[in-house]
Structures are given as C-alpha cells and as structure tokens.
C-alpha cells in the first residue's frame, strides 16, 4: 500500500503542477495579446491577470494536500 500511495501522490501533484503551468501560460499569453491590441487597458488587464494567476496557483496547493492525504500524513 505504501508504494502505491507514493505513486498516486506523485501523479496527483505532477498533474496539478502541469495544469497550473499550462493555465498560467495561457493567462499571461492572452493578457499580453490583449495589451498589444488595446494598450490603454493595460492596468485593467494586468489586474485581471493577477487575479486569474492567483486562482490558478491554488491548484498546486490543493494537490499538495491531496498528495499528503494519499500518503496518510494529513
């Protein structure tokens, strides 16, 4: 059971980190695209981008908690 729990924890945390990386890339890329199209909205777009990045970064924290739960340490 111990080895299987470690594999499950690694998969959960790895996929969570991968998803967060992809999400951050999409958010920042679309923000840069929006700023290049309408430079006058730079402040508004950056504020929205930072909120989106903060929400996406919650995913790895949640997966870290799940990884510890799979190992039985939480």
C-alpha positions as a printed Julia matrix, in Angstrom:
74×3 Matrix{Float64}:
  0.0    0.0     0.0
  2.9    2.35    0.73
  4.43   2.27   -2.75
  1.05   2.66   -4.41
  0.28   5.68   -2.23
  3.58   7.29   -3.23
  2.86   6.74   -6.92
 -0.64   8.18   -6.52
  0.74  11.21   -4.66
  3.36  11.81   -7.34
  0.8   11.58  -10.14
 -1.64  13.92   -8.39
  0.99  16.53   -7.59
  2.63  16.27  -11.02
 -0.63  16.72  -12.88
 -1.61  19.62  -10.63
  1.68  21.39  -11.31
  1.37  20.71  -15.02
 -2.15  22.11  -15.1
 -1.1   25.22  -13.22
  1.8   25.79  -15.6
 -0.42  25.49  -18.64
 -3.05  27.73  -17.08
 -0.54  30.42  -16.18
  0.92  30.34  -19.67
 -2.5   30.79  -21.24
 -3.47  33.61  -18.88
 -0.27  35.59  -19.35
 -0.2   34.98  -23.1
 -3.75  36.2   -23.57
 -3.05  39.22  -21.37
 -0.03  40.21  -23.47
 -2.14  39.75  -26.59
 -4.88  41.96  -25.14
 -2.39  44.66  -24.13
 -0.87  44.65  -27.61
 -4.31  45.14  -29.13
 -5.52  47.8   -26.67
 -2.61  49.37  -24.76
 -4.92  51.78  -22.93
 -6.44  48.85  -20.99
 -3.08  47.71  -19.64
 -3.89  48.36  -15.97
 -7.26  46.64  -16.08
 -5.9   43.64  -17.96
 -2.96  43.25  -15.59
 -5.22  43.38  -12.55
 -7.46  40.71  -14.03
 -4.4   38.65  -14.97
 -3.01  38.73  -11.42
 -6.36  37.61  -10.0
 -6.5   34.77  -12.52
 -2.93  33.67  -11.8
 -3.65  33.67   -8.06
 -6.68  31.45   -8.58
 -4.74  29.08  -10.83
 -1.91  28.86   -8.29
 -4.36  27.5    -5.73
 -4.43  24.24   -7.73
 -0.92  23.05   -6.78
 -1.65  23.8    -3.11
 -4.78  21.67   -3.26
 -2.91  18.85   -4.99
 -0.17  19.03   -2.35
 -2.81  18.49    0.34
 -4.22  15.57   -1.65
 -0.74  14.09   -2.03
 -0.25  14.18    1.73
 -3.69  12.64    2.23
 -2.76   9.76   -0.09
  0.33   9.14    2.0
 -1.74   9.21    5.19
  0.14  12.14    6.74
 -2.75  14.58    6.96
